[in-house]
Amino acid sequence: MRLLRKFFVPLHANIINRYVMESFQWLEDLFTRTDSVAHIAMLYAIVIAIGVYLGKIKIGGISLGVTFVLFAGIIAGHIGFTAPTPILTFIQDFGLILFVFMIGMQVGPGFFESFGKAGVKLNLLSTTAIALNIAVMFACYYIFFDTTNVSNLPMMVGTLYGAVTNTPGLGAANEALGSVFGQNAPQIASAYACAYPLGVLGIIGATILIRYICKIRLEKEEAELSALEETSANKKPYKMHLEVSNKYLEGKTLLQVHDFLMRDFVVSRIVHEGELSIPNRDTIFHMGDQMLIVCAEADQEAITAFIGPKLDIDFEQSDQPLVSKRILITNPKINGKSLASMHFSSMHGVNVTRVTRQGMDIFASASLPLQVGDRIMVVGPEDAVDRVANKMGNSIRRLDAPNIATIFVGIILGIIFGSLPIAFPGMPVPMKLGIAGGPLIIAILIGRYGYKIHLVTYTTTSANMMLREMGLVLFLASVGIKAGAGFFETVVQGDGLLYVLTGFFITVIPILIVGPIARLRYKFNYFTIMGMLAGTYTDPPALAFANSICSKEAPAIGYSTVYPLSMFLRIFTAQIVVLFFCG
């Protein structure tokens, strides 16, 4: 028995150990077999999840957001938790394409409209700051670095885009470096990661410093914004009740009055001899007629002076069979058609008095092109309003499904456009807008003019944000994992601290030049300047800080005015700098 025990017990233990080892082999393979789909999916899931959670941590009310995914990827790459380089490159490039395209779709509708009177000045200041960022980068390069080392300038480009907190620019620079250096392209994400955290703090700190340089009092700035809101004439719809007292208008049609006055206005309802009706272009004006007019606030004085005095009545409260209804445009066939071409008044017996687009009220001028997702205010008999609602779609379900075909058609066109070679004298290779610049430009154009070629560009804000953030985290994770292997050598043994220092100069110096000019030369409100600077650096934390100390919309307006052009210039100049100077 003892002999059997000596033989079988070790044998049994060996079988158990072998079973245990084989049972856990799958777990080891999941983390070590880099060519496994499960391993790659696990790698990205872990890096992105950790990065997103860490990015929510706030220090002094400021967080790095999803950019922390880059740092999580660097750590994963450093410890050898990685994937094959071709797969990392594909996911990185696809994430970048998705990210910049959705940005373009978001900013496209307002890109060209941002160049109003004040918008031109703000965009010129923003462009000046971007040029100064590049100038300071070159100055730091020649002062602090060995110019004979070919990798130093590309690393300074990475520092530049970390300092201005612009991830798409990093992607564009990475792509351009690949066309110049091939597989030996420097891992500029290391320099980007060094400069980024202090870049976020530097933007906010420099805008605070402008406040003391220019001796600005926040209470006074906010009071000026309040006064401006009360006195400024804007394009929000303005309703008023008028009585026809101009003898010249007797017997004239609504169309004739409209053409003579040369102002956009809508006569929503008219009372003639006690009878309330919906007017159309052929409705004749008579002395004593009373009417409800909707126009731009800036035009109300001129219209009142021409037609007649205001009345202290409200047709909408009268007992009559007319109804007002907000209708949601979801029918793709309506996309791009102007209000005039729809003949609401003459064909349907209703009037459109206002349009709401992305939460903003827009005056319903005859030339305004309608877009899927718009809400129109329709006034008329209930049955006629219902017929118009059916024609417009008015089905919120249709908007729940994203127009994914438009997105991928745009990406196809963007990649083709970005691949077109443009030769310049002195450049080692022809310039291409690439997978960052091409899709961005096409997305801006589709977002603004897509309706002209029957492309439905409407995407819910949540859908746009989801696709955009998905693309961003895939890009950041890939860049971080690829850069992780040599990151600590670059930072600890290399020029990491120098990247931090020069990045701080690149961040702060342009702000301290452009900010006081915007204030002292152009007299912009301080909160508008804060928003403009945040938009120039495409930095949401800086905008969040501005919004936290201002109760008005000035920071958001300044941000949105310069953001589209700034994003385009950041991506475009990244490739220009690399192709002209790093070749």
XYZ file of C-alpha atoms in Angstrom:
583
model
C 0.000 0.000 0.000
C 2.831 2.372 0.848
C 4.461 1.473 -2.447
C 1.258 2.249 -4.378
C 0.932 5.503 -2.504
C 4.512 6.508 -3.403
C 3.778 5.838 -7.078
C 0.232 7.159 -7.546
C 0.279 10.293 -5.351
C 3.065 12.057 -7.342
C 1.418 10.881 -10.560
C -1.920 12.317 -9.457
C -0.271 15.607 -8.434
C 1.443 15.871 -11.843
C -1.877 15.310 -13.627
C -3.551 18.018 -11.542
C -0.699 20.457 -12.158
C -0.788 19.767 -15.893
C -4.572 20.239 -15.943
C -4.277 23.511 -14.016
C -1.548 24.755 -16.352
C -3.535 23.859 -19.443
C -6.653 25.434 -17.980
C -4.906 28.770 -17.513
C -3.017 28.664 -20.799
C -5.934 30.406 -22.530
C -5.599 33.328 -20.120
C -1.887 33.628 -20.812
C -2.522 33.443 -24.564
C -5.116 36.214 -24.282
C -2.461 38.619 -22.988
C 0.634 37.375 -24.842
C -0.436 36.211 -28.341
C -0.192 39.559 -30.099
C -1.582 38.175 -33.371
C -4.831 37.094 -31.727
C -7.978 39.109 -32.442
C -9.074 38.568 -28.834
C -5.730 39.925 -27.589
C -5.951 43.054 -29.755
C -9.558 43.723 -28.706
C -8.600 43.216 -25.050
C -5.613 45.547 -25.434
C -7.703 48.419 -26.803
C -10.538 47.828 -24.332
C -8.204 47.962 -21.335
C -6.197 50.975 -22.544
C -9.267 53.010 -23.481
C -11.262 52.129 -20.349
C -8.380 52.969 -18.002
C -7.567 56.147 -19.907
C -11.155 57.396 -19.912
C -11.629 56.748 -16.193
C -8.331 58.407 -15.266
C -9.195 61.343 -17.531
C -12.230 62.117 -15.361
C -10.032 62.878 -12.367
C -9.923 66.643 -11.779
C -7.060 68.519 -10.161
C -7.919 72.107 -9.357
C -11.111 71.712 -11.375
C -9.165 70.741 -14.529
C -8.973 67.308 -16.134
C -7.173 65.984 -19.213
C -10.257 64.150 -20.480
C -9.872 61.378 -23.040
C -6.292 62.478 -23.767
C -5.361 60.303 -20.788
C -5.935 57.364 -23.170
C -2.609 58.355 -24.770
C -0.808 57.974 -21.446
C -2.514 54.647 -20.719
C -1.380 53.441 -24.156
C 2.197 54.575 -23.473
C 2.281 52.537 -20.257
C 0.851 49.478 -22.038
C 3.443 49.775 -24.806
C 6.242 50.226 -22.286
C 5.440 46.973 -20.435
C 5.151 45.036 -23.710
C 1.369 44.823 -23.827
C 1.107 45.575 -27.537
C -0.088 44.397 -30.949
C 1.436 44.022 -34.453
C 2.535 47.379 -35.865
C 0.463 47.131 -39.110
C -2.718 46.606 -37.074
C -1.870 49.469 -34.716
C -1.239 51.715 -37.726
C -4.515 50.774 -39.406
C -6.600 51.407 -36.276
C -4.718 54.664 -35.652
C -5.388 55.966 -39.172
C -9.011 54.823 -39.251
C -9.662 56.447 -35.882
C -8.120 59.693 -37.134
C -10.267 59.669 -40.292
C -13.440 59.106 -38.282
C -12.509 61.786 -35.749
C -11.666 64.598 -38.186
C -14.594 63.777 -40.484
C -17.145 64.058 -37.688
C -15.520 67.338 -36.579
C -15.924 68.618 -40.132
C -19.577 67.578 -40.205
C -20.132 69.406 -36.923
C -18.460 72.697 -37.888
C -19.408 72.664 -41.584
C -22.843 74.354 -41.343
C -21.343 77.343 -39.519
C -17.855 77.431 -41.082
C -18.460 80.137 -43.680
C -21.002 81.994 -41.551
C -18.304 82.526 -38.885
C -16.714 85.260 -41.007
C -19.052 88.087 -40.045
C -17.809 91.566 -39.139
C -16.598 90.601 -35.667
C -15.881 87.074 -36.892
C -13.279 88.284 -39.384
C -11.356 90.097 -36.641
C -11.534 87.145 -34.266
C -10.413 84.720 -36.962
C -7.524 87.013 -37.935
C -6.416 87.131 -34.301
C -6.742 83.361 -34.093
C -4.710 82.879 -37.276
C -2.046 85.225 -35.881
C -1.826 83.103 -32.722
C -1.429 79.926 -34.788
C 1.369 81.528 -36.826
C 3.050 82.681 -33.588
C 2.848 79.139 -32.165
C 4.823 77.899 -35.170
C 7.273 80.826 -34.979
C 7.962 80.195 -31.273
C 8.445 76.488 -32.032
C 11.157 77.279 -34.593
C 12.795 79.797 -32.245
C 12.956 77.167 -29.481
C 14.310 74.625 -31.957
C 17.214 76.871 -33.003
C 17.933 78.079 -29.448
C 17.704 74.840 -27.441
C 18.342 71.940 -29.828
C 21.063 70.531 -32.045
C 19.919 71.389 -35.572
C 22.196 68.761 -37.126
C 20.100 65.981 -35.588
C 17.329 65.253 -38.137
C 14.950 63.898 -35.486
C 14.908 67.050 -33.348
C 12.657 69.144 -35.602
C 9.994 66.394 -35.930
C 10.038 66.032 -32.140
C 9.510 69.783 -31.844
C 6.477 69.433 -34.112
C 5.130 66.881 -31.630
C 5.880 69.347 -28.828
C 4.010 72.059 -30.736
C 0.815 70.029 -30.990
C 1.016 68.949 -27.366
C 1.492 72.580 -26.351
C -1.587 73.682 -28.315
C -3.540 70.564 -27.204
C -4.494 69.671 -30.784
C -4.718 65.929 -31.397
C -5.804 66.047 -35.080
C -2.681 68.110 -35.813
C -0.587 65.382 -34.203
C -2.260 62.845 -36.489
C -1.640 64.979 -39.589
C 2.012 65.480 -38.632
C 2.418 61.746 -37.982
C 1.038 60.935 -41.401
C 3.263 63.482 -43.156
C 6.323 62.157 -41.308
C 5.475 58.685 -42.554
C 5.616 59.911 -46.151
C 9.020 61.544 -45.506
C 10.784 59.012 -43.239
C 8.826 55.831 -43.972
C 9.080 53.188 -41.251
C 11.840 55.170 -39.498
C 9.582 58.144 -38.685
C 10.276 59.588 -35.192
C 7.689 58.792 -32.519
C 6.613 62.389 -31.945
C 3.811 61.280 -29.629
C 6.440 61.189 -26.856
C 7.082 64.921 -27.202
C 3.325 65.541 -27.537
C 2.698 63.719 -24.256
C 5.420 65.723 -22.502
C 3.986 69.087 -23.547
C 0.243 68.379 -23.306
C -0.464 68.585 -19.527
C 1.332 71.899 -19.072
C -0.299 73.085 -22.317
C -3.752 72.762 -20.746
C -2.642 74.629 -17.632
C -0.690 77.209 -19.649
C -3.696 78.224 -21.749
C -5.840 78.860 -18.689
C -3.012 80.527 -16.755
C -2.117 82.854 -19.640
C -5.735 83.975 -20.112
C -5.891 84.781 -16.391
C -2.644 86.757 -16.709
C -4.184 88.840 -19.554
C -6.861 89.920 -17.102
C -4.219 91.488 -14.839
C -2.079 92.875 -17.668
C -5.081 94.731 -19.126
C -6.534 95.583 -15.685
C -9.882 93.941 -16.395
C -12.708 93.729 -13.875
C -14.958 90.705 -14.420
C -18.042 92.426 -12.998
C -17.716 95.272 -15.499
C -17.226 92.867 -18.418
C -20.359 90.925 -17.515
C -22.358 94.144 -17.094
C -21.322 95.208 -20.609
C -22.530 91.888 -22.005
C -25.876 92.340 -20.265
C -26.258 95.819 -21.702
C -25.317 94.597 -25.157
C -27.960 91.861 -24.997
C -30.628 94.439 -24.183
C -29.709 96.975 -26.878
C -28.326 95.015 -29.806
C -30.592 94.279 -32.744
C -30.142 90.713 -33.799
C -31.613 88.155 -36.175
C -33.949 86.486 -33.718
C -37.581 86.445 -34.917
C -39.571 89.457 -33.752
C -43.401 89.447 -33.632
C -45.596 92.543 -33.780
C -49.188 93.510 -34.590
C -49.588 96.408 -37.022
C -52.421 98.386 -38.605
C -52.117 99.537 -42.227
C -52.102 103.360 -42.212
C -49.944 104.113 -45.268
C -52.260 105.235 -48.109
C -49.703 104.077 -50.650
C -50.374 100.472 -49.654
C -54.072 100.597 -50.553
C -54.683 97.985 -53.268
C -51.103 96.706 -53.247
C -50.407 92.965 -52.929
C -48.275 91.458 -50.205
C -45.644 90.565 -52.821
C -45.503 94.172 -54.080
C -45.125 95.520 -50.545
C -42.409 92.970 -49.805
C -40.447 93.818 -52.966
C -40.761 97.575 -52.450
C -39.706 97.507 -48.808
C -36.787 95.130 -49.567
C -36.957 93.657 -46.069
C -37.614 90.058 -45.108
C -40.873 89.702 -43.208
C -43.765 87.269 -42.966
C -47.399 88.300 -42.549
C -48.652 85.414 -40.460
C -52.306 86.524 -40.124
C -54.421 89.402 -41.334
C -57.789 90.802 -40.232
C -59.818 92.518 -42.974
C -63.249 93.889 -42.068
C -63.330 91.694 -38.951
C -62.450 88.471 -40.789
C -59.253 86.657 -39.780
C -57.390 84.834 -42.579
C -53.989 83.515 -43.650
C -52.539 85.827 -46.328
C -50.584 84.752 -49.401
C -48.449 86.627 -51.902
C -51.552 87.885 -53.742
C -53.367 89.179 -50.668
C -54.327 92.848 -51.145
C -53.640 95.433 -48.448
C -56.376 97.868 -47.424
C -56.371 100.807 -45.074
C -57.233 99.691 -41.547
C -56.199 96.048 -42.057
C -54.634 94.558 -38.963
C -51.867 91.991 -39.276
C -49.418 89.868 -37.317
C -45.914 90.281 -38.740
C -42.776 88.253 -37.973
C -39.439 89.784 -38.999
C -35.847 90.197 -37.926
C -35.599 92.466 -34.891
C -33.251 94.795 -36.777
C -35.961 95.395 -39.406
C -38.942 96.033 -37.136
C -38.580 99.833 -36.986
C -38.386 100.225 -40.776
C -41.384 97.920 -41.330
C -43.442 99.728 -38.694
C -42.623 103.136 -40.201
C -43.687 101.953 -43.675
C -46.859 99.961 -42.902
C -48.331 101.552 -39.819
C -48.383 101.712 -36.012
C -48.197 98.795 -33.594
C -51.390 97.529 -31.960
C -51.886 96.336 -28.416
C -53.744 93.150 -29.422
C -52.826 89.508 -29.869
C -54.403 87.538 -32.705
C -52.997 84.330 -31.254
C -55.272 84.670 -28.257
C -58.382 85.267 -30.365
C -61.095 82.651 -30.677
C -60.465 81.429 -34.230
C -59.870 78.133 -36.013
C -56.196 78.761 -36.793
C -53.421 76.805 -35.062
C -49.665 77.181 -34.618
C -47.555 74.048 -34.701
C -43.866 73.196 -34.666
C -43.102 70.651 -37.378
C -39.921 68.588 -37.556
C -38.409 68.149 -41.029
C -37.472 64.490 -41.475
C -38.382 63.940 -45.132
C -35.075 63.746 -47.097
C -36.796 65.185 -50.196
C -37.208 68.530 -48.402
C -33.472 68.799 -47.655
C -31.985 71.904 -49.314
C -35.235 73.352 -50.627
C -35.780 77.043 -49.881
C -38.870 78.313 -48.115
C -39.892 80.182 -51.281
C -39.758 77.024 -53.401
C -42.097 75.215 -51.008
C -44.975 77.703 -51.677
C -46.395 77.232 -48.187
C -48.737 80.186 -48.494
C -50.057 79.826 -52.048
C -50.266 76.028 -52.203
C -50.961 74.974 -48.621
C -52.658 78.028 -47.139
C -50.201 78.232 -44.228
C -47.276 80.454 -43.290
C -43.886 79.549 -41.829
C -42.976 82.185 -39.275
C -39.714 80.857 -37.859
C -37.156 78.082 -38.155
C -35.267 76.460 -35.283
C -31.956 74.839 -36.166
C -29.721 73.164 -33.583
C -31.547 75.014 -30.793
C -31.270 78.470 -32.405
C -34.204 80.465 -33.812
C -33.596 81.635 -37.389
C -35.743 84.169 -39.217
C -37.775 82.435 -41.927
C -36.535 84.369 -44.971
C -37.678 83.240 -48.403
C -34.172 82.206 -49.482
C -33.400 80.108 -46.398
C -32.640 76.476 -47.394
C -34.348 73.941 -45.130
C -32.390 71.030 -43.711
C -33.383 67.712 -42.206
C -33.559 68.248 -38.459
C -34.975 71.797 -38.687
C -38.140 72.640 -36.754
C -40.479 75.074 -38.497
C -43.299 77.046 -36.902
C -46.335 76.714 -39.179
C -49.500 78.818 -38.787
C -52.783 78.052 -40.528
C -56.004 76.027 -40.435
C -55.558 72.809 -38.496
C -56.188 70.489 -41.433
C -53.735 72.434 -43.646
C -51.073 72.376 -40.921
C -51.534 68.619 -40.577
C -51.069 68.170 -44.334
C -47.837 70.173 -44.213
C -46.673 68.087 -41.247
C -47.170 64.897 -43.271
C -45.261 66.414 -46.185
C -42.352 67.478 -43.970
C -42.151 64.052 -42.324
C -42.493 65.171 -38.687
C -41.287 61.778 -37.479
C -38.631 61.895 -34.792
C -37.981 58.183 -35.353
C -36.406 58.963 -38.703
C -33.819 61.140 -36.983
C -32.888 58.430 -34.509
C -31.198 56.450 -37.306
C -27.951 58.160 -38.403
C -27.396 58.801 -42.103
C -24.425 56.477 -42.168
C -24.258 56.330 -45.978
C -23.466 60.068 -46.111
C -20.635 59.567 -43.618
C -18.931 56.854 -45.652
C -19.556 58.570 -49.000
C -17.856 61.610 -47.485
C -14.947 59.515 -46.186
C -14.453 58.007 -49.663
C -14.378 61.470 -51.244
C -12.130 62.777 -48.450
C -9.548 60.027 -48.874
C -9.487 60.536 -52.659
C -9.180 64.306 -52.239
C -6.503 63.919 -49.574
C -4.474 61.599 -51.819
C -4.152 64.122 -54.666
C -0.444 65.109 -54.941
C 0.315 68.846 -55.036
C 3.901 69.637 -56.080
C 5.712 72.696 -54.714
C 9.247 73.812 -55.611
C 11.765 72.852 -52.963
C 9.633 70.126 -51.374
C 11.163 66.609 -51.301
C 7.817 64.999 -52.059
C 4.499 66.371 -53.382
C 2.238 67.646 -50.656
C -0.978 65.772 -49.917
C -3.724 66.801 -47.561
C -3.740 63.168 -46.448
C -6.212 61.226 -44.380
C -6.558 64.103 -41.929
C -6.847 67.160 -44.187
C -8.806 65.575 -47.061
C -11.721 64.173 -45.028
C -11.843 67.365 -42.935
C -12.277 69.657 -45.954
C -14.813 67.346 -47.623
C -16.770 67.049 -44.358
C -16.915 70.849 -43.994
C -18.177 71.183 -47.573
C -20.725 68.373 -47.174
C -21.921 69.779 -43.854
C -22.520 73.146 -45.532
C -23.545 72.254 -49.093
C -24.432 68.555 -48.983
C -28.110 69.277 -49.523
C -27.285 70.598 -53.016
C -26.306 67.064 -54.102
C -29.141 65.441 -52.123
C -26.953 64.235 -49.249
C -28.764 64.222 -45.922
C -26.138 65.462 -43.488
C -28.227 65.562 -40.318
C -26.741 63.619 -37.424
C -27.914 63.918 -33.845
C -25.443 65.605 -31.509
C -25.108 62.426 -29.452
C -24.388 60.308 -32.557
C -21.773 62.780 -33.778
C -20.100 62.866 -30.359
C -20.103 59.081 -30.083
C -18.455 58.547 -33.470
C -16.037 61.399 -32.886
C -14.952 60.199 -29.449
C -14.697 56.608 -30.691
C -12.339 57.719 -33.460
C -10.311 59.848 -31.039
C -9.754 57.157 -28.416
C -8.794 54.578 -31.068
C -6.262 57.036 -32.472
C -4.844 58.011 -29.071
C -4.598 54.418 -27.872
C -2.751 53.357 -31.043
C -0.316 56.282 -30.923
C 0.381 55.668 -27.239
C 0.966 51.931 -27.616
C 3.364 52.508 -30.543
C 5.280 55.225 -28.681
C 5.374 53.374 -25.357
C 8.420 51.216 -26.068
C 10.831 54.173 -26.172
C 8.871 56.740 -24.189
C 10.709 56.619 -20.868
C 14.110 56.646 -22.557
C 12.999 59.793 -24.435
C 11.724 61.519 -21.308
C 14.220 60.419 -18.658
C 17.410 59.977 -20.655
C 16.573 62.283 -23.548
C 15.106 65.742 -23.893
C 11.821 65.209 -22.078
C 12.211 68.150 -19.691
C 13.262 70.357 -22.593
C 10.069 69.407 -24.430
C 8.076 70.446 -21.362
C 9.881 73.811 -21.148
C 9.691 74.661 -24.851
C 6.075 73.484 -24.958
C 5.264 75.964 -22.203
C 6.837 78.792 -24.235
C 4.890 77.723 -27.350
C 1.654 77.777 -25.342
C 2.010 80.995 -23.401
C 3.924 83.515 -25.550
C 1.361 83.767 -28.412
C -1.519 84.154 -25.924
C 0.280 86.974 -24.126
C 0.772 88.750 -27.467
C -2.617 88.182 -29.127
C -4.768 88.551 -25.989
C -3.725 92.139 -25.134
C -3.987 93.131 -28.837
C -7.572 91.800 -28.919
C -8.364 93.793 -25.808
C -6.440 97.059 -26.268
C -6.588 97.407 -30.053
C -9.939 95.831 -30.941
C -11.744 96.368 -27.596
C -13.185 92.852 -27.411
C -14.909 91.760 -24.221
C -12.609 89.719 -21.986
C -14.938 86.714 -21.987
C -15.060 86.757 -25.788
C -11.244 86.797 -25.801
C -11.176 83.804 -23.451
C -13.487 81.880 -25.773
C -11.473 82.920 -28.839
C -8.219 81.712 -27.277
C -9.799 78.423 -26.182
C -11.095 77.921 -29.738
C -7.711 78.808 -31.244
C -6.111 76.087 -29.128
C -9.178 73.827 -29.655
C -9.098 73.253 -25.913
C -12.410 72.321 -24.187
C -10.987 72.621 -20.622
C -10.128 76.278 -21.302
C -13.666 76.896 -22.588
C -15.119 75.142 -19.534
C -13.066 77.423 -17.291
C -14.302 80.520 -19.177
C -17.910 79.353 -18.914
C -17.488 78.750 -15.185
C -16.740 82.426 -14.503
C -19.198 83.944 -17.007
C -22.986 83.607 -16.964
C -23.362 84.781 -20.578
C -22.727 83.041 -23.895
C -19.754 85.222 -24.909
C -17.066 82.537 -24.314
C -19.014 79.936 -26.303
C -19.602 82.406 -29.145
C -15.923 83.342 -29.274
C -14.961 79.667 -29.226
C -17.372 78.586 -31.954
C -16.458 81.580 -34.175
C -12.778 80.619 -34.503
C -12.891 76.860 -33.861
C -13.662 75.728 -37.462
C -10.867 77.726 -39.110
C -8.448 76.989 -36.250
C -9.006 73.250 -36.531
C -8.467 73.403 -40.287
C -5.275 75.477 -39.958
C -3.846 73.257 -37.210
C -4.208 70.184 -39.434
C -3.070 71.936 -42.622
C -0.002 73.648 -41.108
C 1.111 70.391 -39.480
C 1.660 68.877 -42.905
C 3.161 72.076 -44.361
C 5.773 72.287 -41.575
C 6.711 68.606 -41.851
C 6.894 68.457 -45.649
C 8.731 71.772 -46.098
C 11.145 71.631 -43.176
C 11.527 68.013 -42.042
C 12.377 66.452 -45.394
